[in-house]
PDB file of C-alpha atoms in Angstrom:
ATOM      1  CA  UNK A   1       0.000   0.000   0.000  1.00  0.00           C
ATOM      2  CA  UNK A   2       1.154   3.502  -0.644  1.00  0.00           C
ATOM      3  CA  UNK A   3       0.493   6.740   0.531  1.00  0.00           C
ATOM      4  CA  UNK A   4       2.707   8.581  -2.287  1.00  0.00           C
ATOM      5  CA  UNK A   5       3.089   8.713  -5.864  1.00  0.00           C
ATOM      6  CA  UNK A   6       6.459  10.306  -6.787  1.00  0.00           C
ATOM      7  CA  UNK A   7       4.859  11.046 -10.722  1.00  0.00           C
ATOM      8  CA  UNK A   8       1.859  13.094  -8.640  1.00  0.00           C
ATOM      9  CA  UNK A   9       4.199  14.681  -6.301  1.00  0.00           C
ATOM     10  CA  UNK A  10       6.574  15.547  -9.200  1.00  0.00           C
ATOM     11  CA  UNK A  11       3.520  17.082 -11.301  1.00  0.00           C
ATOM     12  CA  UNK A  12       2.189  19.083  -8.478  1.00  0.00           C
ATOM     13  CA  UNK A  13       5.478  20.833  -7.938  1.00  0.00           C
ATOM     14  CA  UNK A  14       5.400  21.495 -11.923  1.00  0.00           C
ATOM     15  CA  UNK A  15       2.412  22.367 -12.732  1.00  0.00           C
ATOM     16  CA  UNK A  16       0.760  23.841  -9.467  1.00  0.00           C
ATOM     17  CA  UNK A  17      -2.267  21.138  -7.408  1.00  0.00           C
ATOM     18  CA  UNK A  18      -4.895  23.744  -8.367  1.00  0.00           C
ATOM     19  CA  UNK A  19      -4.048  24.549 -11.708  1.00  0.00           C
ATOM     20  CA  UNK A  20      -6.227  23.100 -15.664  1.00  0.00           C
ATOM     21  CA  UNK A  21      -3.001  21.960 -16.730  1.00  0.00           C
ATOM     22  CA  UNK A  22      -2.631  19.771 -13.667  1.00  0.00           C
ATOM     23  CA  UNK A  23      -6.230  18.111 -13.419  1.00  0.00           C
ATOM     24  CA  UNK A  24      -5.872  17.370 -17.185  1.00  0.00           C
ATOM     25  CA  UNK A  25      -2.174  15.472 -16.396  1.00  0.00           C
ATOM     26  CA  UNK A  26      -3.801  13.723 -13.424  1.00  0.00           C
ATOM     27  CA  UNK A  27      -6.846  12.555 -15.298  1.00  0.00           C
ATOM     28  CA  UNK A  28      -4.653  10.729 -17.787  1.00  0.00           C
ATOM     29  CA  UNK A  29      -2.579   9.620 -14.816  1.00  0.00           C
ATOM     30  CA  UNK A  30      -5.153   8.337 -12.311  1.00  0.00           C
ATOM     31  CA  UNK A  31      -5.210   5.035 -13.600  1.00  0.00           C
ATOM     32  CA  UNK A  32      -1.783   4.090 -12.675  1.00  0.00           C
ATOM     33  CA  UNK A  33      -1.597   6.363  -9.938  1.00  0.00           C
ATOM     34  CA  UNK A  34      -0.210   4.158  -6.905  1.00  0.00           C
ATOM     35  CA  UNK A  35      -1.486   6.261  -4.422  1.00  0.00           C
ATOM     36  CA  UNK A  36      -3.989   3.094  -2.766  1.00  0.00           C
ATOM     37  CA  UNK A  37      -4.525   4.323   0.704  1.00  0.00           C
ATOM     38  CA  UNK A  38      -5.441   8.030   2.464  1.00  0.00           C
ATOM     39  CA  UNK A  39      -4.976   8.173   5.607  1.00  0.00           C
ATOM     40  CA  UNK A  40      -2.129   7.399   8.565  1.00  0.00           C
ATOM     41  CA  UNK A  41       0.174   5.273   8.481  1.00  0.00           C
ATOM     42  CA  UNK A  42      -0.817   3.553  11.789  1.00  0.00           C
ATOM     43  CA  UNK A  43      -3.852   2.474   9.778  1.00  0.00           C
ATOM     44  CA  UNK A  44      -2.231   2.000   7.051  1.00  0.00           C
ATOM     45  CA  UNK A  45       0.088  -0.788   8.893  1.00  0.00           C
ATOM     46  CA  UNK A  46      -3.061  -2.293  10.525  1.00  0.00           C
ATOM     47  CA  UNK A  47      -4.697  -2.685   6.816  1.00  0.00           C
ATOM     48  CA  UNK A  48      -1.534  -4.516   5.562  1.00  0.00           C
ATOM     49  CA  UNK A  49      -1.217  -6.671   8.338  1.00  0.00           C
ATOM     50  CA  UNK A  50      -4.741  -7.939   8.208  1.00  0.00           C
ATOM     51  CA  UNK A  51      -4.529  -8.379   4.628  1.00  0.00           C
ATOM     52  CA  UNK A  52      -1.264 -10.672   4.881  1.00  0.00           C
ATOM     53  CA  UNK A  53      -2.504 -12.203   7.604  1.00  0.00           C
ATOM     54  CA  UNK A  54      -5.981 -13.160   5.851  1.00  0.00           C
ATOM     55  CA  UNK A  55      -3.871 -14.367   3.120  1.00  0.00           C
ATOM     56  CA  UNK A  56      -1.630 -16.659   4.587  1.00  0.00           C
ATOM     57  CA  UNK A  57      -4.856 -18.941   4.640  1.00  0.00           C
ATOM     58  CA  UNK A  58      -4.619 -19.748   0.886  1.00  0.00           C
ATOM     59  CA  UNK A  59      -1.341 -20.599   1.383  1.00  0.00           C
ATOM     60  CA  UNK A  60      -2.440 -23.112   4.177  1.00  0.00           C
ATOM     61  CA  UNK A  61      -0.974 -21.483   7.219  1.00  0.00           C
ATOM     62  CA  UNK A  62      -1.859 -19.344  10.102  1.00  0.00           C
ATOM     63  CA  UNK A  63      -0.068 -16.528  11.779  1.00  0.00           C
ATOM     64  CA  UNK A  64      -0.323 -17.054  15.284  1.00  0.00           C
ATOM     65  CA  UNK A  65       2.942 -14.415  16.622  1.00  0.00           C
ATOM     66  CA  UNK A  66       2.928 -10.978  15.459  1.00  0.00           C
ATOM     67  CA  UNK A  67       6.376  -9.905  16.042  1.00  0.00           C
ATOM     68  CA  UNK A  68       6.045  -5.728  17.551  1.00  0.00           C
ATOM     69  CA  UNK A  69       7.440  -2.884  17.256  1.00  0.00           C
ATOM     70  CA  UNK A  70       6.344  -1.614  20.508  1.00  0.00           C
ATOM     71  CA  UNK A  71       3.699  -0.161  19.241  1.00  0.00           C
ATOM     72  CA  UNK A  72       0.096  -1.601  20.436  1.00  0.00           C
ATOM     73  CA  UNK A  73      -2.117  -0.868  17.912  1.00  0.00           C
ATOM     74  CA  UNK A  74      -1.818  -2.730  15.018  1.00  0.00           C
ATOM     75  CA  UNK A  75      -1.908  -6.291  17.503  1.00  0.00           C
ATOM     76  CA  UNK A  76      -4.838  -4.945  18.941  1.00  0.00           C
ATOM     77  CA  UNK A  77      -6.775  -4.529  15.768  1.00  0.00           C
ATOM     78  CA  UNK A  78      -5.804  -7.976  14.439  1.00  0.00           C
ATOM     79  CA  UNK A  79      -7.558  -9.413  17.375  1.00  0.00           C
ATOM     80  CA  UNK A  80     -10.728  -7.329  17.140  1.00  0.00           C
ATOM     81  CA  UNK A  81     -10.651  -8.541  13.399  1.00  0.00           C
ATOM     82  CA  UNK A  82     -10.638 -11.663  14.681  1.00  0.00           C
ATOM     83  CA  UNK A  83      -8.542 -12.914  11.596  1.00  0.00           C
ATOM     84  CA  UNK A  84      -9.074 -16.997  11.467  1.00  0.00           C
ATOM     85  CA  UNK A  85     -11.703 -17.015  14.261  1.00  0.00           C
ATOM     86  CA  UNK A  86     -12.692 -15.785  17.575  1.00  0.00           C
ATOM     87  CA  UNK A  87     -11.141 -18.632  19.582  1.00  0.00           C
ATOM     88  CA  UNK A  88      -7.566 -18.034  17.572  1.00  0.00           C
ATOM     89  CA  UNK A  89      -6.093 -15.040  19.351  1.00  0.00           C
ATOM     90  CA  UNK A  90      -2.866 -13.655  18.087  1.00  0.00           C
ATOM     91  CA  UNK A  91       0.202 -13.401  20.452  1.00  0.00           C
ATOM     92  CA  UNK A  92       2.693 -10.523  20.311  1.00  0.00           C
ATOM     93  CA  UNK A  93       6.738 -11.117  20.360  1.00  0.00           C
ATOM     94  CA  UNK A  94       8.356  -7.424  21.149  1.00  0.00           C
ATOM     95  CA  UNK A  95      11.623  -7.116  18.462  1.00  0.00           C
ATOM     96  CA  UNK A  96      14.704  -6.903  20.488  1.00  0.00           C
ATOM     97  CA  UNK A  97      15.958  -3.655  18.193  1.00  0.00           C
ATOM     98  CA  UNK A  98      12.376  -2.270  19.859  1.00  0.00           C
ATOM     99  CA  UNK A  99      13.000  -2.853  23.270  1.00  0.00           C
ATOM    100  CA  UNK A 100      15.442  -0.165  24.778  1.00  0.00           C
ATOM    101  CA  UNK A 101      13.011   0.767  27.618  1.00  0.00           C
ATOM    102  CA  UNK A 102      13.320  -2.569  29.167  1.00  0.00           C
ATOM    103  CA  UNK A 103      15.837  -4.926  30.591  1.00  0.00           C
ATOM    104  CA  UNK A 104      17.419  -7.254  28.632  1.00  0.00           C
ATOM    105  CA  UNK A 105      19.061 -10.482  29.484  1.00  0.00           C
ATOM    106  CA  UNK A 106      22.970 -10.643  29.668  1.00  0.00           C
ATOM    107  CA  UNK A 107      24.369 -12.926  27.085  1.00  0.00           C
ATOM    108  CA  UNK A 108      24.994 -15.575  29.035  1.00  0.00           C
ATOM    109  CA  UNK A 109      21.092 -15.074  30.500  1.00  0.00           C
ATOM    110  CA  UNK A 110      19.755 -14.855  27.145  1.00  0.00           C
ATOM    111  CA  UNK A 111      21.853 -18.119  25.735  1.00  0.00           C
ATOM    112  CA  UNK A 112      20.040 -20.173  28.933  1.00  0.00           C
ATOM    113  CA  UNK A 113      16.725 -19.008  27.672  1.00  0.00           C
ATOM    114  CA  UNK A 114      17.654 -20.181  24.105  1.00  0.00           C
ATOM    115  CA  UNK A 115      18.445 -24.004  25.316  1.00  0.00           C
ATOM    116  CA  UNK A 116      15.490 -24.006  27.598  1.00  0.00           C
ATOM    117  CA  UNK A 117      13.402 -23.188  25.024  1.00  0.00           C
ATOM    118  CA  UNK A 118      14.725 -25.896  22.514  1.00  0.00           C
ATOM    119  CA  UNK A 119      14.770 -28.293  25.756  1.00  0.00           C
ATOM    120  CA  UNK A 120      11.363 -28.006  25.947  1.00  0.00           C
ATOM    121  CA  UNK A 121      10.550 -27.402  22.533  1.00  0.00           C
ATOM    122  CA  UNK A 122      12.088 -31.416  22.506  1.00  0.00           C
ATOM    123  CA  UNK A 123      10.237 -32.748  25.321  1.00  0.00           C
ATOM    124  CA  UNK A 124       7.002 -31.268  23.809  1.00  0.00           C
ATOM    125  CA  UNK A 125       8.266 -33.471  20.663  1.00  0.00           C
ATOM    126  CA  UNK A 126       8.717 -36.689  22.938  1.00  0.00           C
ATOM    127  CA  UNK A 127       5.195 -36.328  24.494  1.00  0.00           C
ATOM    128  CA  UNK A 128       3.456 -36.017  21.401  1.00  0.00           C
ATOM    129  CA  UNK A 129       5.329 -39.072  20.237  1.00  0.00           C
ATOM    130  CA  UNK A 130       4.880 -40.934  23.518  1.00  0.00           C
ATOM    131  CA  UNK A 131       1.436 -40.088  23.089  1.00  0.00           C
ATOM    132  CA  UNK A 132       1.089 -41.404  19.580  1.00  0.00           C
ATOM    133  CA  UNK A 133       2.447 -44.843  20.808  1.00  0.00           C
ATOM    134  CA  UNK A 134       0.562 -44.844  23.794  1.00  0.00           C
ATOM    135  CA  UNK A 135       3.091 -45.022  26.206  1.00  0.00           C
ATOM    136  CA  UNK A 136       3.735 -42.947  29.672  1.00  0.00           C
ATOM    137  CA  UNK A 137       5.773 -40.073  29.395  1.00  0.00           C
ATOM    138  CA  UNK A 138       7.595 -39.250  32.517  1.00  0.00           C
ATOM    139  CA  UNK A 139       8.691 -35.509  32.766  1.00  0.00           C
ATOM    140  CA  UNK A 140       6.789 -32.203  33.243  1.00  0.00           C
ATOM    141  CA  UNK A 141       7.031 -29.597  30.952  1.00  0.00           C
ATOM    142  CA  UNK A 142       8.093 -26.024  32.539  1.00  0.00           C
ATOM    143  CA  UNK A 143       5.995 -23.569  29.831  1.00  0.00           C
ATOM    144  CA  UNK A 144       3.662 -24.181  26.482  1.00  0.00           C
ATOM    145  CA  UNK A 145       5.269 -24.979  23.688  1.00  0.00           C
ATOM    146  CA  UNK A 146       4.732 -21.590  21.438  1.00  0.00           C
ATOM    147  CA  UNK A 147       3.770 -21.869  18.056  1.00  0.00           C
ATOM    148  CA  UNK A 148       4.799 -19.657  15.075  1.00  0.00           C
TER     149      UNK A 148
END
């Protein structure tokens, strides 16, 4: 989507918005104008993102993470759009190159988080199995297994 048209923005400055000679340029140009959206940008992100994430259905997936920029809005609309259905409700990630407000993990901190997610990401693996072949799985899992 697009807010701007660099051949309209180029004309204007030419020709003057208000002038004949303009409004006979842009009514040869309006068809390939790609000026598709009026409005902010905010909405203009939350338009996108519901579009792609209605999509990704054809392709036979579902988003189920939106990853954020900090910014509250756009996950917030997804769920009132209820995008697959009203049970499915999106999860938001923050992006660590969004995140300088908060505290982040040392290195080392942030490496134990990495193998206790794959840990667990493995012992959700083994249940399932163990549960395929009916047999008892003994071990408790410490957190969901997330799904992207």
């Amino acid at each position: 989507m697009s807010k701007r048209c660099i051949e309209c923005e180029h004309a204007k400055s030419g020709l003057e918005e208000n002038s004949a000679e303009f409004h006979v340029w842009y009514e040869g140009h309006i068809s390939s104008c790609v000026i598709n959206h009026v409005g902010s940008s905010c909405a203009m992100e939350q338009e996108v993102a519901l579009k792609l994430w209605q999509r990704s259905e054809d392709s036979g997936f579902q988003y189920t993470t939106l990853l954020s920029d900090g910014d509250e809005k756009t996950y917030q609309y997804l769920n009132t759009k209820e995008v697959y259905s009203p049970e499915i409700k999106i999860k938001k990630e923050e992006c660590i190159n969004h995140t300088e407000d908060y505290d982040l993990p040392s290195a080392m901190e942030f490496e134990a988080l990495r193998l206790d997610t794959a840990l667990n990401e493995m012992l959700c693996d083994a249940r399932e199995f163990a549960d395929e072949i009916d047999i008892q799985a003994n071990f408790e899992l410490i957190q969901p297994r997330h799904r992207v």
